[in-house]
N, CA, C and O atoms as a DFTB+ gen file, in Angstrom:
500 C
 N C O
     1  1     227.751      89.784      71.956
     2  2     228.950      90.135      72.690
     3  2     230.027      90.534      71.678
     4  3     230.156      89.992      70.580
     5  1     230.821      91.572      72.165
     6  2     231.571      92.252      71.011
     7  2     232.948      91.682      71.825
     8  3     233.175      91.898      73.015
     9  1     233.977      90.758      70.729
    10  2     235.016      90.461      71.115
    11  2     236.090      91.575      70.699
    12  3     235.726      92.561      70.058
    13  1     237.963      91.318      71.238
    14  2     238.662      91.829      70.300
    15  2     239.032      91.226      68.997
    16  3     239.359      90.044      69.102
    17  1     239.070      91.708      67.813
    18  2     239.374      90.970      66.810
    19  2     240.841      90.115      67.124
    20  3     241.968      90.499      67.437
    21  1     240.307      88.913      66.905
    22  2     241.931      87.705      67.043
    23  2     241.264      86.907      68.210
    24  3     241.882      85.866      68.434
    25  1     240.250      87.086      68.963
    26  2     239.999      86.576      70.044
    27  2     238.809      85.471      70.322
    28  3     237.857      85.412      69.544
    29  1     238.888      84.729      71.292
    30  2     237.645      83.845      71.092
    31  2     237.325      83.708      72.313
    32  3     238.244      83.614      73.127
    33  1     235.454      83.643      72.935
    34  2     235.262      83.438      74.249
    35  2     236.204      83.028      75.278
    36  3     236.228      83.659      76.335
    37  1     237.024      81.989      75.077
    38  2     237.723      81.113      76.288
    39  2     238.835      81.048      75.915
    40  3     239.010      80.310      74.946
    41  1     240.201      81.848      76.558
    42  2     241.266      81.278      75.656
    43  2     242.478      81.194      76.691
    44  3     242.553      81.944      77.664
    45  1     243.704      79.913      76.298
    46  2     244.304      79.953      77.605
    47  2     245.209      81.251      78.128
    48  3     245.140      82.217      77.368
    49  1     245.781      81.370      78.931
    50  2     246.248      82.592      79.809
    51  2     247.795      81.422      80.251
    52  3     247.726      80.783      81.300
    53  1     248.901      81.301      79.458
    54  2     249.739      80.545      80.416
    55  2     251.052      81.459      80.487
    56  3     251.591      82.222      79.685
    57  1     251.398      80.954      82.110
    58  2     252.314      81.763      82.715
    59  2     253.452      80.822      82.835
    60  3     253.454      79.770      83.474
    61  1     254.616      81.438      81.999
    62  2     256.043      80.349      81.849
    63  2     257.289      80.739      82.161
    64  3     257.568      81.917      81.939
    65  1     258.268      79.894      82.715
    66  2     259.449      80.346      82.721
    67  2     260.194      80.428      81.523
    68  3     260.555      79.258      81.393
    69  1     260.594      80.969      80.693
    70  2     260.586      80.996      79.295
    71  2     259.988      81.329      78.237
    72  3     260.074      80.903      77.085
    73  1     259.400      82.086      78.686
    74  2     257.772      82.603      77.607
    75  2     258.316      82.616      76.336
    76  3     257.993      81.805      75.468
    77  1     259.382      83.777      76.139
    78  2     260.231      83.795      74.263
    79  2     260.170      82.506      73.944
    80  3     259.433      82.135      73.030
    81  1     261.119      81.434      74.822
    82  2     261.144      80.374      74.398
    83  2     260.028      79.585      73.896
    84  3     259.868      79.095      72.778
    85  1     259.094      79.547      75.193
    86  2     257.664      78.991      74.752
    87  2     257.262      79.135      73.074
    88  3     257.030      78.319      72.182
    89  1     257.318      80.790      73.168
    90  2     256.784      81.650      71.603
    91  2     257.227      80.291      70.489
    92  3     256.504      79.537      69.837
    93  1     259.108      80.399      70.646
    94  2     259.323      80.213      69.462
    95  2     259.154      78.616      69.454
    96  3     259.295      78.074      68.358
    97  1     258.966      78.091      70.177
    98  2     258.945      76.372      69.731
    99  2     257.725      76.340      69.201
   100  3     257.663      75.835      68.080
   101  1     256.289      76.906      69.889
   102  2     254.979      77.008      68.522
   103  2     255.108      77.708      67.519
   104  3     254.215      77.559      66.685
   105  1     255.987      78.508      67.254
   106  2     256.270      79.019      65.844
   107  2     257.134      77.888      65.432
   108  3     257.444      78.138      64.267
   109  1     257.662      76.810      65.781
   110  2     258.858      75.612      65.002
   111  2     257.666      74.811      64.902
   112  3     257.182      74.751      63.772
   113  1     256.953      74.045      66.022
   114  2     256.181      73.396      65.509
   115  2     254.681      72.770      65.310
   116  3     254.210      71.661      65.055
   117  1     254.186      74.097      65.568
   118  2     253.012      74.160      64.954
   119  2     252.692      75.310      64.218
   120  3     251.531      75.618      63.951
   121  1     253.664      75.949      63.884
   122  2     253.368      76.990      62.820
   123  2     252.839      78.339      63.549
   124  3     252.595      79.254      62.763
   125  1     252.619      78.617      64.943
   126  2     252.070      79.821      65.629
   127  2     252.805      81.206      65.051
   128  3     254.010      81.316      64.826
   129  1     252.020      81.998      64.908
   130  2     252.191      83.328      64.669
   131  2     251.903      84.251      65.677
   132  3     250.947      84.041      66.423
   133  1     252.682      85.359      65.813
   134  2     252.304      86.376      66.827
   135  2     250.938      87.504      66.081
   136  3     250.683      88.046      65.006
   137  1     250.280      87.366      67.653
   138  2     249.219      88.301      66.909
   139  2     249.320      90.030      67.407
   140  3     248.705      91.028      67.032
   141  1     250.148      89.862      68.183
   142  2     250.555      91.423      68.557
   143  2     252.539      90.904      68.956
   144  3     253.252      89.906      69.061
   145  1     252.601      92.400      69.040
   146  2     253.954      92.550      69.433
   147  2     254.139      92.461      70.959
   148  3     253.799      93.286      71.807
   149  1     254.959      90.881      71.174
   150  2     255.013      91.219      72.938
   151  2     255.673      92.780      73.854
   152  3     256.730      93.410      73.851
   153  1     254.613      92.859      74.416
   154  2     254.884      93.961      75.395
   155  2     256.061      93.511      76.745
   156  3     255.627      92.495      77.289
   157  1     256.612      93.707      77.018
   158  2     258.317      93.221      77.999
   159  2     258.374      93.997      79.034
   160  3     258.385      95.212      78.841
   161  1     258.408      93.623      79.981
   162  2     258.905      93.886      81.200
   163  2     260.375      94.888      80.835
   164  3     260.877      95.131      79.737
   165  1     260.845      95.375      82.356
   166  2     262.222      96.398      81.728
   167  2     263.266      95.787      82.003
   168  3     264.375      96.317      81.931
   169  1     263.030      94.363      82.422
   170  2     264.227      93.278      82.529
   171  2     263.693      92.413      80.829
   172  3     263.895      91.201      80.746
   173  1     263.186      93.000      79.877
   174  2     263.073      92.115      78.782
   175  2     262.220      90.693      78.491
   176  3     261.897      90.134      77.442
   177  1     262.043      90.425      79.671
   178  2     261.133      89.302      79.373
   179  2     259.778      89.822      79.217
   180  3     259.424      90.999      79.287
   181  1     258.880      88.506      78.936
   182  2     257.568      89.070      78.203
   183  2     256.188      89.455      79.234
   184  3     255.765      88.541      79.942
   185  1     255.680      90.467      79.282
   186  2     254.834      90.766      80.188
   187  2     253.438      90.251      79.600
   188  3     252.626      89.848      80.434
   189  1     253.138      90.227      78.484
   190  2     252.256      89.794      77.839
   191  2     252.672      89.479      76.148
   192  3     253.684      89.961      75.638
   193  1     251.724      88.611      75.420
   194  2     252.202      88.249      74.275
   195  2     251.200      87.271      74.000
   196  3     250.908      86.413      74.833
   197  1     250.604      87.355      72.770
   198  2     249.256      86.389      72.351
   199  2     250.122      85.922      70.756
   200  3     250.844      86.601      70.027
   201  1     249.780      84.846      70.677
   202  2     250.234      83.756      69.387
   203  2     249.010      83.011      69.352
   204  3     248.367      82.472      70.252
   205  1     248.769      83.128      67.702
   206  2     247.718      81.836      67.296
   207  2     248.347      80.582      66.597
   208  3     249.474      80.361      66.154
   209  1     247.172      79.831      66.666
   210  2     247.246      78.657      66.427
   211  2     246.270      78.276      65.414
   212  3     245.275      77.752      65.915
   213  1     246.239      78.405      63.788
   214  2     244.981      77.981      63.425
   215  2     244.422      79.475      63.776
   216  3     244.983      80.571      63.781
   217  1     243.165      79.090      64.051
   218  2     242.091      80.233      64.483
   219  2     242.294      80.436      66.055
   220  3     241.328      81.084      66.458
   221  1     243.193      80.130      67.129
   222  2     243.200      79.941      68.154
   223  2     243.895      80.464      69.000
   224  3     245.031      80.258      68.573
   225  1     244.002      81.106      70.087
   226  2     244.805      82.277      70.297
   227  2     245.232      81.772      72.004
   228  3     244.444      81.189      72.749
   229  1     246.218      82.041      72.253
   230  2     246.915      81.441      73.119
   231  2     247.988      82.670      73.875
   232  3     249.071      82.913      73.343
   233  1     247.522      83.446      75.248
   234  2     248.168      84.596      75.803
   235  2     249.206      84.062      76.418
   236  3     249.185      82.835      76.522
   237  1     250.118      84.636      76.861
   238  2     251.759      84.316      77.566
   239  2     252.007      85.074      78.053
   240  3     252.077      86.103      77.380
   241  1     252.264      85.170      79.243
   242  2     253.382      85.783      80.130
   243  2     254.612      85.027      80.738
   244  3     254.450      83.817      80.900
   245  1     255.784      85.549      81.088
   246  2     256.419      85.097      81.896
   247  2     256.522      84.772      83.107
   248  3     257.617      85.332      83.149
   249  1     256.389      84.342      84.257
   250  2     256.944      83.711      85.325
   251  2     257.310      85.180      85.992
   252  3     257.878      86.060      85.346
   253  1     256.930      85.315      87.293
   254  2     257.721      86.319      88.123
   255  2     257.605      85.965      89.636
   256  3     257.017      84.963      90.042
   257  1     258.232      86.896      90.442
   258  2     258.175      86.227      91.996
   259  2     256.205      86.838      92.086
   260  3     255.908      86.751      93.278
   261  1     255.158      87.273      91.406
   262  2     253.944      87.519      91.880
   263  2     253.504      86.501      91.344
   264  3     252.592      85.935      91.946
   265  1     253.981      85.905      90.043
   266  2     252.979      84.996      89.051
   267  2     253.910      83.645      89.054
   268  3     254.846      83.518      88.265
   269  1     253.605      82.789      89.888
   270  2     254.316      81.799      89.543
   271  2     253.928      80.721      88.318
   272  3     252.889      80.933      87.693
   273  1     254.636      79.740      88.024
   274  2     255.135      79.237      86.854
   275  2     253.746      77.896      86.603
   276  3     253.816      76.783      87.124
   277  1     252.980      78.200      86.015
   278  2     251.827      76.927      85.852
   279  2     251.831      76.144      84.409
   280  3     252.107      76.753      83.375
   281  1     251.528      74.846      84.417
   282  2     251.617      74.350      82.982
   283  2     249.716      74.262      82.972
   284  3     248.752      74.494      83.702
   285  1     250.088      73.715      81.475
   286  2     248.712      73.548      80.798
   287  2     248.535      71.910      80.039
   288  3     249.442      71.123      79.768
   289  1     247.455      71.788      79.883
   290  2     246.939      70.650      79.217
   291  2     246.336      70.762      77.808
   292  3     245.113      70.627      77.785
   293  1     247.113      71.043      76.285
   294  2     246.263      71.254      75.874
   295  2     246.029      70.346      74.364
   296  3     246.958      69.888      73.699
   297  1     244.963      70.254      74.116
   298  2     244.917      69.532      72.957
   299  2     244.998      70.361      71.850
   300  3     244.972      71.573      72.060
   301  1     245.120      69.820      70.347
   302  2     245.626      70.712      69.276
   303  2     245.280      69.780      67.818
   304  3     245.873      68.791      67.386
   305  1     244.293      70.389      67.360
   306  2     244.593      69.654      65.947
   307  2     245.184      69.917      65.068
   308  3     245.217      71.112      64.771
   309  1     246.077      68.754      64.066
   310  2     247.170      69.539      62.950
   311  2     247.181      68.904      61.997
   312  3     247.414      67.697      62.054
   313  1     246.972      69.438      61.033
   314  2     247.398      68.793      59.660
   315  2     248.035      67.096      59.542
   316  3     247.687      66.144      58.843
   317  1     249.181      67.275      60.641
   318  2     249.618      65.909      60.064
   319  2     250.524      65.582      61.563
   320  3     251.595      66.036      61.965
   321  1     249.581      64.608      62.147
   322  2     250.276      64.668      63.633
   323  2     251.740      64.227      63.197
   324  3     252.768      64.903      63.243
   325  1     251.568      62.911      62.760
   326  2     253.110      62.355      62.328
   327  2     254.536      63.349      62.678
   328  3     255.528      63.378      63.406
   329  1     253.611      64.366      61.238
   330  2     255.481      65.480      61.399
   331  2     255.168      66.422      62.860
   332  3     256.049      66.565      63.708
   333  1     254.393      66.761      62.940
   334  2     254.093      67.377      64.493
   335  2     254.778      66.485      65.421
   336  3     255.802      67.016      65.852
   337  1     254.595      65.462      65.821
   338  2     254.915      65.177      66.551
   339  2     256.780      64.822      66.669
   340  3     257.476      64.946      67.676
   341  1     257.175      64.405      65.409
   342  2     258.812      64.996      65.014
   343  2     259.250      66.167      65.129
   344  3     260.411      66.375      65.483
   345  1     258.527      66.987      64.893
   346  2     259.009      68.570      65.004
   347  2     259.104      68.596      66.696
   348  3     259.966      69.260      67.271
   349  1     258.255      67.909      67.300
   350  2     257.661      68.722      68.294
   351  2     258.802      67.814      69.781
   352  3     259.085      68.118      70.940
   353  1     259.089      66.793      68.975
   354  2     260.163      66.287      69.587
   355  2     261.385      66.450      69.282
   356  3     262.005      66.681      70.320
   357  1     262.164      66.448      68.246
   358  2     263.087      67.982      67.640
   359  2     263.373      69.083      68.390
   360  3     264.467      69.647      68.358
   361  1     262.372      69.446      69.119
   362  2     262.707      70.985      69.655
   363  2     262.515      70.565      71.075
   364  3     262.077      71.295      71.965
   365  1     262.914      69.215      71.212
   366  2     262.766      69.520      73.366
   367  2     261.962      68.867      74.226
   368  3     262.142      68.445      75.368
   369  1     260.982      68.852      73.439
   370  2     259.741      67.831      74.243
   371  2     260.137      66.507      74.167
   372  3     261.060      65.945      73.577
   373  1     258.946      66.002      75.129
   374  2     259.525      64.308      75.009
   375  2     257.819      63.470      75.193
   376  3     256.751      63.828      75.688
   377  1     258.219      62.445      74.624
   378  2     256.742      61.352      74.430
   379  2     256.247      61.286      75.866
   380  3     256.933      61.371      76.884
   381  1     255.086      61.139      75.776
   382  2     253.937      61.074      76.925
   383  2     253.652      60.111      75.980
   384  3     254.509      59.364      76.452
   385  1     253.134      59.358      74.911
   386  2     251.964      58.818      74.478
   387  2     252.294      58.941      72.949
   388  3     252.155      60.002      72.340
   389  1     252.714      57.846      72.406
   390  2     253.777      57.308      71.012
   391  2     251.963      57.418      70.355
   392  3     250.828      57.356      70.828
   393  1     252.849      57.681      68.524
   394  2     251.338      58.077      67.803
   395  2     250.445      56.502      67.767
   396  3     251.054      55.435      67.829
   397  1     249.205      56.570      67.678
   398  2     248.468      55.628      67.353
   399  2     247.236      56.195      66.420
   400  3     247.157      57.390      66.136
   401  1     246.526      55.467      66.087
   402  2     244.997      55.652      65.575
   403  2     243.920      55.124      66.551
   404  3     243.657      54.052      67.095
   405  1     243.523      56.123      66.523
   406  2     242.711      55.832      67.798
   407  2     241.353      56.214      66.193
   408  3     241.471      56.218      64.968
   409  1     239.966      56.525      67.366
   410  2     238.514      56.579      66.736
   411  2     238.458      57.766      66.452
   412  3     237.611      57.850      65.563
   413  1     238.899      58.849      66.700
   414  2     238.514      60.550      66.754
   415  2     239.453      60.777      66.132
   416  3     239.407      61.947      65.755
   417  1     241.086      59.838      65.512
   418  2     242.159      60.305      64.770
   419  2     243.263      59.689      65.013
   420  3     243.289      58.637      65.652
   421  1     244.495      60.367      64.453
   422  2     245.756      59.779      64.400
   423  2     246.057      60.977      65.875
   424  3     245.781      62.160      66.075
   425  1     246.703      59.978      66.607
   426  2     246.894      60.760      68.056
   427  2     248.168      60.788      68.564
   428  3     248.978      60.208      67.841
   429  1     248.742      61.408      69.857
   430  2     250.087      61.521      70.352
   431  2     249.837      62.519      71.456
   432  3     248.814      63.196      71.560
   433  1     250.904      62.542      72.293
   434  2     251.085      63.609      73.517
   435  2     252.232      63.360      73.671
   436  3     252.883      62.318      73.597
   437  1     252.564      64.800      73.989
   438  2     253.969      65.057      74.289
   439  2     254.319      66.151      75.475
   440  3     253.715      67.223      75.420
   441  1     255.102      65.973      76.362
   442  2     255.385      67.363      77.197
   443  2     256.560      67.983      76.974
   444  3     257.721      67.652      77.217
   445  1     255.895      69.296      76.283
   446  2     257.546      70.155      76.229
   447  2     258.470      70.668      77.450
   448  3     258.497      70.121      78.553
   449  1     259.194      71.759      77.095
   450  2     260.474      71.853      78.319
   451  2     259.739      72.455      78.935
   452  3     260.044      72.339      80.122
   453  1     258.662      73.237      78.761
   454  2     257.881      74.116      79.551
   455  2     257.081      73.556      80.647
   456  3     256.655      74.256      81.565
   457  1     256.849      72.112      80.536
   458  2     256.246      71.133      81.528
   459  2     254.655      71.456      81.059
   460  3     253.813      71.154      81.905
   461  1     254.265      71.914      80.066
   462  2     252.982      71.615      79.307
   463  2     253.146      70.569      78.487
   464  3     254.133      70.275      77.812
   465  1     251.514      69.715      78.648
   466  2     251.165      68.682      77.920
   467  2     250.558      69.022      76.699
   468  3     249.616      69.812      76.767
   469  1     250.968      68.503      75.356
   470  2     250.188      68.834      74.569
   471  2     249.551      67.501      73.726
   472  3     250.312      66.586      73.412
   473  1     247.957      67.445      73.346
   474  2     247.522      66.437      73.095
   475  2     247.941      67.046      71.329
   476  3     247.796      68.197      70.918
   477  1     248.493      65.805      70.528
   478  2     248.500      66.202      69.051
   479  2     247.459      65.471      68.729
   480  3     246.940      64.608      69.437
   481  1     247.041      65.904      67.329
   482  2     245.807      65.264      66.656
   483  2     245.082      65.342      64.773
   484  3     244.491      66.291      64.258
   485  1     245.368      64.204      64.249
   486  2     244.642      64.510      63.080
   487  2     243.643      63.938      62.635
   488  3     243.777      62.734      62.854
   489  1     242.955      64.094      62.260
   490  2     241.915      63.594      61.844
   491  2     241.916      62.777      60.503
   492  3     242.349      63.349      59.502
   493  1     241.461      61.476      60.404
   494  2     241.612      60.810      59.421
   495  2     240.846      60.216      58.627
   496  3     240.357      59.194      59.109
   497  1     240.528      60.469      57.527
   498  2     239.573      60.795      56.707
   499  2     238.899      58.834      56.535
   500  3     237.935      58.574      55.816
């Protein structure tokens, strides 16, 4: 199967009120990069827009009266949940689930303003 380059079988599709916004809090704190230039609606908001994560690619649109506003669940591994999870509360989100060590890693969840859950995660050697 021939993908687009940047892309991987399964990847999420989330539709937000705030999409820019969305963008830039994974560019604060998890480091996301844009992998194309968002394409905008002619009221400016984002009609489409893909940011990775790692190797991981994550599409966005905005919210409209056809597409209403859905959150996501998603888990994420990072370097160092600790500051992730400071950054990630820094910019808006709030604790679901204070860090611990669990068996699979150093763990946390948090839901940002966007009303997505995000599972943080590092792995500990």
């Amino acid at each position: 199967m021939n993908l687009p380059s940047g892309h991987q079988t399964i990847m999420p599709y989330l539709i937000l009120k705030g999409a820019s916004d969305f963008i830039d809090f994974t560019k604060t704190v998890f480091g996301a990069k844009d992998v194309i230039k968002p394409v905008l609606h002619d009221d400016g908001t984002i009609r489409h827009a893909e940011i990775i994560l790692n190797d991981s690619t994550i599409m966005i649109t905005n919210a409209s009266k056809d597409w209403s506003s859905q959150t996501a669940n998603l888990f994420v591994y990072v370097p160092n949940a600790d500051e992730t999870y400071a950054k990630a509360l820094e910019n808006g989100a709030t604790s679901l689930m204070e860090l611990s060590d669990k068996e699979y890693g150093r763990t946390c969840g948090v839901t940002d303003a966007f009303g997505n859950v995000w599972w943080i995660t590092s792995i500990v050697p």
